[in-house]
Coordinates of C-alpha atoms in Angstrom, one line a residue:
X1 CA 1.2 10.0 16.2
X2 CA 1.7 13.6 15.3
X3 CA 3.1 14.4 11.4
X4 CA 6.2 15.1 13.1
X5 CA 6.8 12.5 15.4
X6 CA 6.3 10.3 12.3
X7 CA 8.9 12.2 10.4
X8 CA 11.4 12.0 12.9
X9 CA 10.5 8.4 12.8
X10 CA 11.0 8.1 9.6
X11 CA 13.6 9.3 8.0
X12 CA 16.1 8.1 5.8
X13 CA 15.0 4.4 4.4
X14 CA 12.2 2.8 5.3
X15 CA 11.7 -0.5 4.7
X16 CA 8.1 -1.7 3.7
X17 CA 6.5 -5.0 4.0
X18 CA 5.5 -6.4 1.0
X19 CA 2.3 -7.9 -0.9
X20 CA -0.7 -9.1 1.3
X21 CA -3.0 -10.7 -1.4
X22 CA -0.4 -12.8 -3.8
X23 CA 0.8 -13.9 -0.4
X24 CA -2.3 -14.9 0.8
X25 CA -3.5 -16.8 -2.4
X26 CA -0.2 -18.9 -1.8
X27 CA -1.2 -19.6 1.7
X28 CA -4.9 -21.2 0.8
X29 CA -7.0 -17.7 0.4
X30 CA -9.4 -19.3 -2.4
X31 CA -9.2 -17.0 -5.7
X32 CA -11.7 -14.5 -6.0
X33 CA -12.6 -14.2 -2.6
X34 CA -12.9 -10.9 -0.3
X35 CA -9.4 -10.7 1.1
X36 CA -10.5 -8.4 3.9
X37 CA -13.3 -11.1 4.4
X38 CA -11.4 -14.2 4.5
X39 CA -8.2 -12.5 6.4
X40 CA -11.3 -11.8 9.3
X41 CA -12.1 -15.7 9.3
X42 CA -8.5 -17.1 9.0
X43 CA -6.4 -14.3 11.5
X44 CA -3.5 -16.6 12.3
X45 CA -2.7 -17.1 8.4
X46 CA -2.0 -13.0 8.2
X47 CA -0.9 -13.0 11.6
X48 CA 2.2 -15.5 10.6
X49 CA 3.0 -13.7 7.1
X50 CA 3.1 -10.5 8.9
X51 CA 5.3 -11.6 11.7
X52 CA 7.6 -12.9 8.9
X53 CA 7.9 -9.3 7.1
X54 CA 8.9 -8.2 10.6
X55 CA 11.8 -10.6 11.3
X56 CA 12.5 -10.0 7.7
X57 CA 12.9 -6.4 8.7
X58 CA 9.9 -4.6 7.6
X59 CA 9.5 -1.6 9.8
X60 CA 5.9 -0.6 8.4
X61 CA 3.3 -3.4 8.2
X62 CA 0.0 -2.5 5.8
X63 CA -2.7 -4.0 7.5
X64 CA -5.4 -6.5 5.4
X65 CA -7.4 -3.7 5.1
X66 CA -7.1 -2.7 1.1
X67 CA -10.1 -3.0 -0.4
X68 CA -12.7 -3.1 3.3
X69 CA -14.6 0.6 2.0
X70 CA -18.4 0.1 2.7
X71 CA -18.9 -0.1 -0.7
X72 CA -16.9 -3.2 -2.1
X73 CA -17.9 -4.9 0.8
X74 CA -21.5 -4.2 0.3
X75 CA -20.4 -6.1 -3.0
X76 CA -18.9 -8.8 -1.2
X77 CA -22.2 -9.4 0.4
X78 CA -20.9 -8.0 3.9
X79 CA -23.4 -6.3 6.0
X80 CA -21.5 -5.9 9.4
X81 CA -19.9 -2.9 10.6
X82 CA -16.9 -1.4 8.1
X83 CA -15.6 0.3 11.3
X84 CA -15.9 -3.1 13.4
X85 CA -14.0 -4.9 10.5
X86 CA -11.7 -2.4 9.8
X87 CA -10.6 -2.3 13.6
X88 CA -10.2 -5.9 13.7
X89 CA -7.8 -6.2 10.7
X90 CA -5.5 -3.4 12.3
X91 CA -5.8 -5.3 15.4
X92 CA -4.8 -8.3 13.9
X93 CA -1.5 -7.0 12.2
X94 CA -0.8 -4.6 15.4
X95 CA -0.4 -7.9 17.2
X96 CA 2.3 -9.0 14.5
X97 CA 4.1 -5.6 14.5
X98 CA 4.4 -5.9 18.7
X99 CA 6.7 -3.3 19.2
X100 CA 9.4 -3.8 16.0
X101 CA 7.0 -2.2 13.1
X102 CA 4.3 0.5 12.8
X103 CA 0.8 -0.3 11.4
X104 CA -0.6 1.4 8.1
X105 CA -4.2 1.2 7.6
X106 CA -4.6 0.3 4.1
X107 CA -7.1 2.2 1.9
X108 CA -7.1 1.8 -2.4
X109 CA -9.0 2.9 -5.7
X110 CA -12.9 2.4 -5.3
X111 CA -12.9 2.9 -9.1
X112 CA -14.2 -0.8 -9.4
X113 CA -17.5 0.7 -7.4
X114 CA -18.1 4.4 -8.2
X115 CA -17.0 6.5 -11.0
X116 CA -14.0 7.6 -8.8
X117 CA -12.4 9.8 -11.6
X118 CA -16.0 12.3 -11.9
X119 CA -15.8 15.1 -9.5
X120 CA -19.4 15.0 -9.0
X121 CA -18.3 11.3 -7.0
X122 CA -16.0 13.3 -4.4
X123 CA -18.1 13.9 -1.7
X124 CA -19.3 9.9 -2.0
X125 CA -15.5 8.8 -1.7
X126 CA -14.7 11.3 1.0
X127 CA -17.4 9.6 3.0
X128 CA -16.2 6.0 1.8
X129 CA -13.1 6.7 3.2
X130 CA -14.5 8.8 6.0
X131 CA -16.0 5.3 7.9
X132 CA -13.2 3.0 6.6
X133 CA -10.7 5.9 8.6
X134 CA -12.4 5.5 11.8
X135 CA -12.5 2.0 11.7
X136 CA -8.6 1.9 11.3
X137 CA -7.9 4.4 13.9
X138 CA -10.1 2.9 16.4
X139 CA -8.0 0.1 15.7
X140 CA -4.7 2.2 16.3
X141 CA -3.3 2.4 13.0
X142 CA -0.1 4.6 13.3
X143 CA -0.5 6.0 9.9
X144 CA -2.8 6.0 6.8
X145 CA -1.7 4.5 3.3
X146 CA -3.9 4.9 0.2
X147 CA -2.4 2.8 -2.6
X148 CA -2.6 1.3 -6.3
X149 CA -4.3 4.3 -6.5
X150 CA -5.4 5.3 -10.0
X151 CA -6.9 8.9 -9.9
X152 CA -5.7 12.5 -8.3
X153 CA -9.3 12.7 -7.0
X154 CA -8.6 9.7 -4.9
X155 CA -5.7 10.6 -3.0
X156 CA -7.4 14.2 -2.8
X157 CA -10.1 12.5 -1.2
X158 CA -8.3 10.4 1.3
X159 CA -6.2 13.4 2.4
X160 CA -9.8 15.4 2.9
X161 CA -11.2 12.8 5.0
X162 CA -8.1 11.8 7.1
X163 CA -8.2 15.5 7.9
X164 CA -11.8 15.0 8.9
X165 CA -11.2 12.0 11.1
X166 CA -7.8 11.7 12.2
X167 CA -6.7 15.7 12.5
X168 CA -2.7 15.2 12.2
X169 CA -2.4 11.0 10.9
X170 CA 0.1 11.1 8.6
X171 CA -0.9 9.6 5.4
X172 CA 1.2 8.1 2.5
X173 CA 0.2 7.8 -0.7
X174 CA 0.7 5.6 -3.8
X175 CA -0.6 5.3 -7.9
X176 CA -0.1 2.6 -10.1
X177 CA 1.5 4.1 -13.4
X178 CA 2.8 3.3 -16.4
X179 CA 7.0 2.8 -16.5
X180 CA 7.0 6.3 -18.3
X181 CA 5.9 8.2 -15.3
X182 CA 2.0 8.8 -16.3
X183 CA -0.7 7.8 -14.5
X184 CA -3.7 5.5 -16.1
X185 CA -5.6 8.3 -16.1
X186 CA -3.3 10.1 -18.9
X187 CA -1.8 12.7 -16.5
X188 CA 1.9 12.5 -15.8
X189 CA 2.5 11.5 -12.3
X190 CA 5.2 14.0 -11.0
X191 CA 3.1 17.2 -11.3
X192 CA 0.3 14.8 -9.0
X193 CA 2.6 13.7 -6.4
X194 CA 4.0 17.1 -6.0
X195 CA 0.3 18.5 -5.4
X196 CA -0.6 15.7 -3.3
X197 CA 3.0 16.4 -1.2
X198 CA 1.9 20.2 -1.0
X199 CA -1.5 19.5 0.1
X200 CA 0.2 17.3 3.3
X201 CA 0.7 13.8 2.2
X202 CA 3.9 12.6 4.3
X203 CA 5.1 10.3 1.7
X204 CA 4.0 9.7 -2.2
X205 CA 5.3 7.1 -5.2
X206 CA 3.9 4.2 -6.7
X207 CA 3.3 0.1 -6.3
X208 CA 2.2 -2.4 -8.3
X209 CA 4.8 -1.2 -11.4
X210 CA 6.7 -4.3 -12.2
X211 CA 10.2 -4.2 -11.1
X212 CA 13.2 -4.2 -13.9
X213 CA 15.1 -1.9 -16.0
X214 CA 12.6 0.9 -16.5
X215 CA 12.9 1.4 -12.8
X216 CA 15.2 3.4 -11.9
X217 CA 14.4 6.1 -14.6
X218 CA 10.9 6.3 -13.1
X219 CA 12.1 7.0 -9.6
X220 CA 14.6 9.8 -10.8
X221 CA 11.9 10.9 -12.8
X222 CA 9.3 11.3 -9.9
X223 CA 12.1 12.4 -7.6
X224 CA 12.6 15.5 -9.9
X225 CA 9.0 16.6 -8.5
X226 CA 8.9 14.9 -5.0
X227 CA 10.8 16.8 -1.8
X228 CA 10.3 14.3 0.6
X229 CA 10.0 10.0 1.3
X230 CA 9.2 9.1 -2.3
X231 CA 7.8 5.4 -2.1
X232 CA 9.0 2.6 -4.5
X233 CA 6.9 -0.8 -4.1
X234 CA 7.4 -2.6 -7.4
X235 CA 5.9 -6.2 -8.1
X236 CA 8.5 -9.1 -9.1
X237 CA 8.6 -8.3 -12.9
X238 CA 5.4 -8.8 -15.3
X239 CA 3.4 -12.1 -14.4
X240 CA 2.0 -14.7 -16.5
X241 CA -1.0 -16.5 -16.3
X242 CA 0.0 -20.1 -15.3
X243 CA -2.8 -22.2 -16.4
X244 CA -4.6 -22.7 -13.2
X245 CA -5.3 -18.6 -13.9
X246 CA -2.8 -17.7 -11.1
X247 CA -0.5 -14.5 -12.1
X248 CA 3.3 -16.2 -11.6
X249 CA 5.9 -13.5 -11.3
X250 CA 9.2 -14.2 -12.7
X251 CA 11.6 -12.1 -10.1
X252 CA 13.4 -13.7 -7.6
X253 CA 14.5 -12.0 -4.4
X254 CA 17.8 -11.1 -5.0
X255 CA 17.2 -9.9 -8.5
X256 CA 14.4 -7.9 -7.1
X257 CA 16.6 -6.0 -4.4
X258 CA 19.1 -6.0 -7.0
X259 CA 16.5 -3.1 -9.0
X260 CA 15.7 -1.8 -5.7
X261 CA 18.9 -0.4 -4.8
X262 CA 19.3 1.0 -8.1
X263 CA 15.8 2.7 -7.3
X264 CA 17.1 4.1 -4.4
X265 CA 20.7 5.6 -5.2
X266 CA 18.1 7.3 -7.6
X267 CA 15.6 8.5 -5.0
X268 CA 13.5 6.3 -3.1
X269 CA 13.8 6.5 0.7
X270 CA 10.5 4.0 1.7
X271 CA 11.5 0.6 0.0
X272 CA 8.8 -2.6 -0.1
X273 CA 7.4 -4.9 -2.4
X274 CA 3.9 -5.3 -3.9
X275 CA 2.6 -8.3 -6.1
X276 CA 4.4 -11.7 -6.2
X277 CA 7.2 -10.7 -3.5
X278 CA 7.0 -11.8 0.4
X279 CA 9.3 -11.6 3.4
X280 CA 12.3 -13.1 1.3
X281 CA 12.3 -10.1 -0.6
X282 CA 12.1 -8.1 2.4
X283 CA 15.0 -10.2 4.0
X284 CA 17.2 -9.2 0.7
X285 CA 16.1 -5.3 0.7
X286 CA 17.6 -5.3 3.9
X287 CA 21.1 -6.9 3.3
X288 CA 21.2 -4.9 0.2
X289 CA 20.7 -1.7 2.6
X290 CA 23.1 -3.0 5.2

């Protein structure tokens, strides 16, 4: 899919899926495993989840493939191929989208394996992302998403080696930041996502920002830098740490869409959830559109 075939696609809101992982944990995934790992040995548990998101009305699935870069998997003890794996876990939520949802292959930080912030590290996360990339096209991804991204360098990196392996994929992009618009890294956000726009990402914004009042003043203030689909995919308010050392996340559904309209009459077009929300959320993001 062209860049603009995927625009035409896309315009106006999009609704997202929302999170993988917290989901996942609910439905038996063992804490502290290798999602990516576990998601390969248990298919029909993402396979169900993601079928729910798309009767719920998600109209772009990320696939289980967040954190499957060569190296955190080397971590994980994996020694197959990344490409093999990669392809598998597209396949596996291509099956749930059928014909109602495009596929995003799912790429993230690899700050918890290289010094992803030091320029001298760019040419080691271009080729990271490089081998992860072909993996998720040869699974027929219809677009790429890099989020809970931390550093510029990161989304500079996934746009350089999309170019190298996919030519025209559109990629979207997403940071974590702070409810004030900066990034972790210090750097305010706007001035980023406006590079990152200019340099050809099809969409930018943020996930895994908790969901609540500060919301809607950080999507007007990113929208005062961002031209096109700005991307809002909150987590269901600030979690605390129930005893068993699972995060719990206070926000219910409809208070969720509830901030999420707000987010969009101020700006955001591609609407989803990230930690502690599933399809529910997803079913209420839509009535609240409708």
């Amino acid at each position: 899919m062209t860049r603009q075939e995927f625009s035409a696609l896309t315009a106006g809101t999009v609704l997202l899926d929302g999170a993988t992982g917290s989901e996942l944990l609910r439905r038996g995934m063992p804490r502290g495993t290798s999602t990516e790992l576990w998601v390969d040995r248990h298919p029909e548990v993402i396979r169900q989840l993601q079928e729910e998101y798309v009767q719920a009305g998600s109209q772009i699935l990320y696939a289980p493939t967040f954190q499957a870069q060569p190296a955190p998997l080397e971590k994980a003890g994996y020694s197959g191929s990344v490409e093999a794996l990669n392809a598998r876990l597209v396949g596996l939520s291509r099956q749930a989208a059928g014909r109602k949802a495009l596929v995003a292959g799912d790429l993230s930080t690899l700050a918890g394996a290289m010094a992803s912030w030091n320029p001298d590290c760019f040419p080691q996360l271009v080729e990271q992302y490089c081998r992860q990339i072909a993996g998720l096209l040869a699974g027929g991804a219809d677009l790429l998403v890099g989020e809970t991204l931390l550093y510029p360098q990161e989304g500079e990196a996934i746009l350089t080696a999309a170019e190298l392996e996919g030519g025209q994929i559109p990629v979207a992009l997403t940071f974590t930041m702070q409810p004030d618009g900066s990034l972790f890294s210090g750097q305010a956000a706007g001035p980023v996502l406006q590079e990152l726009e200019a340099a050809g990402a099809a969409a930018v914004g943020f996930n895994c920002v908790a969901a609540g009042m500060l919301l809607p003043g950080l999507v007007a203030t990113l929208r005062r830098y961002v031209k096109g689909p700005l991307i809002a995919k909150p987590n269901a308010g600030n979690p605390a740490i129930s005893p068993a050392g699972l995060a719990e996340y206070p926000m219910g559904p409809e208070e969720f869409a509830g901030w999420q309209a707000q987010a969009a009459q101020m700006g955001a077009t591609w609407l989803g959830g990230c930690c502690g929300t599933g399809p529910e959320y997803i079913r209420r993001l839509r009535q609240h559109r409708e």
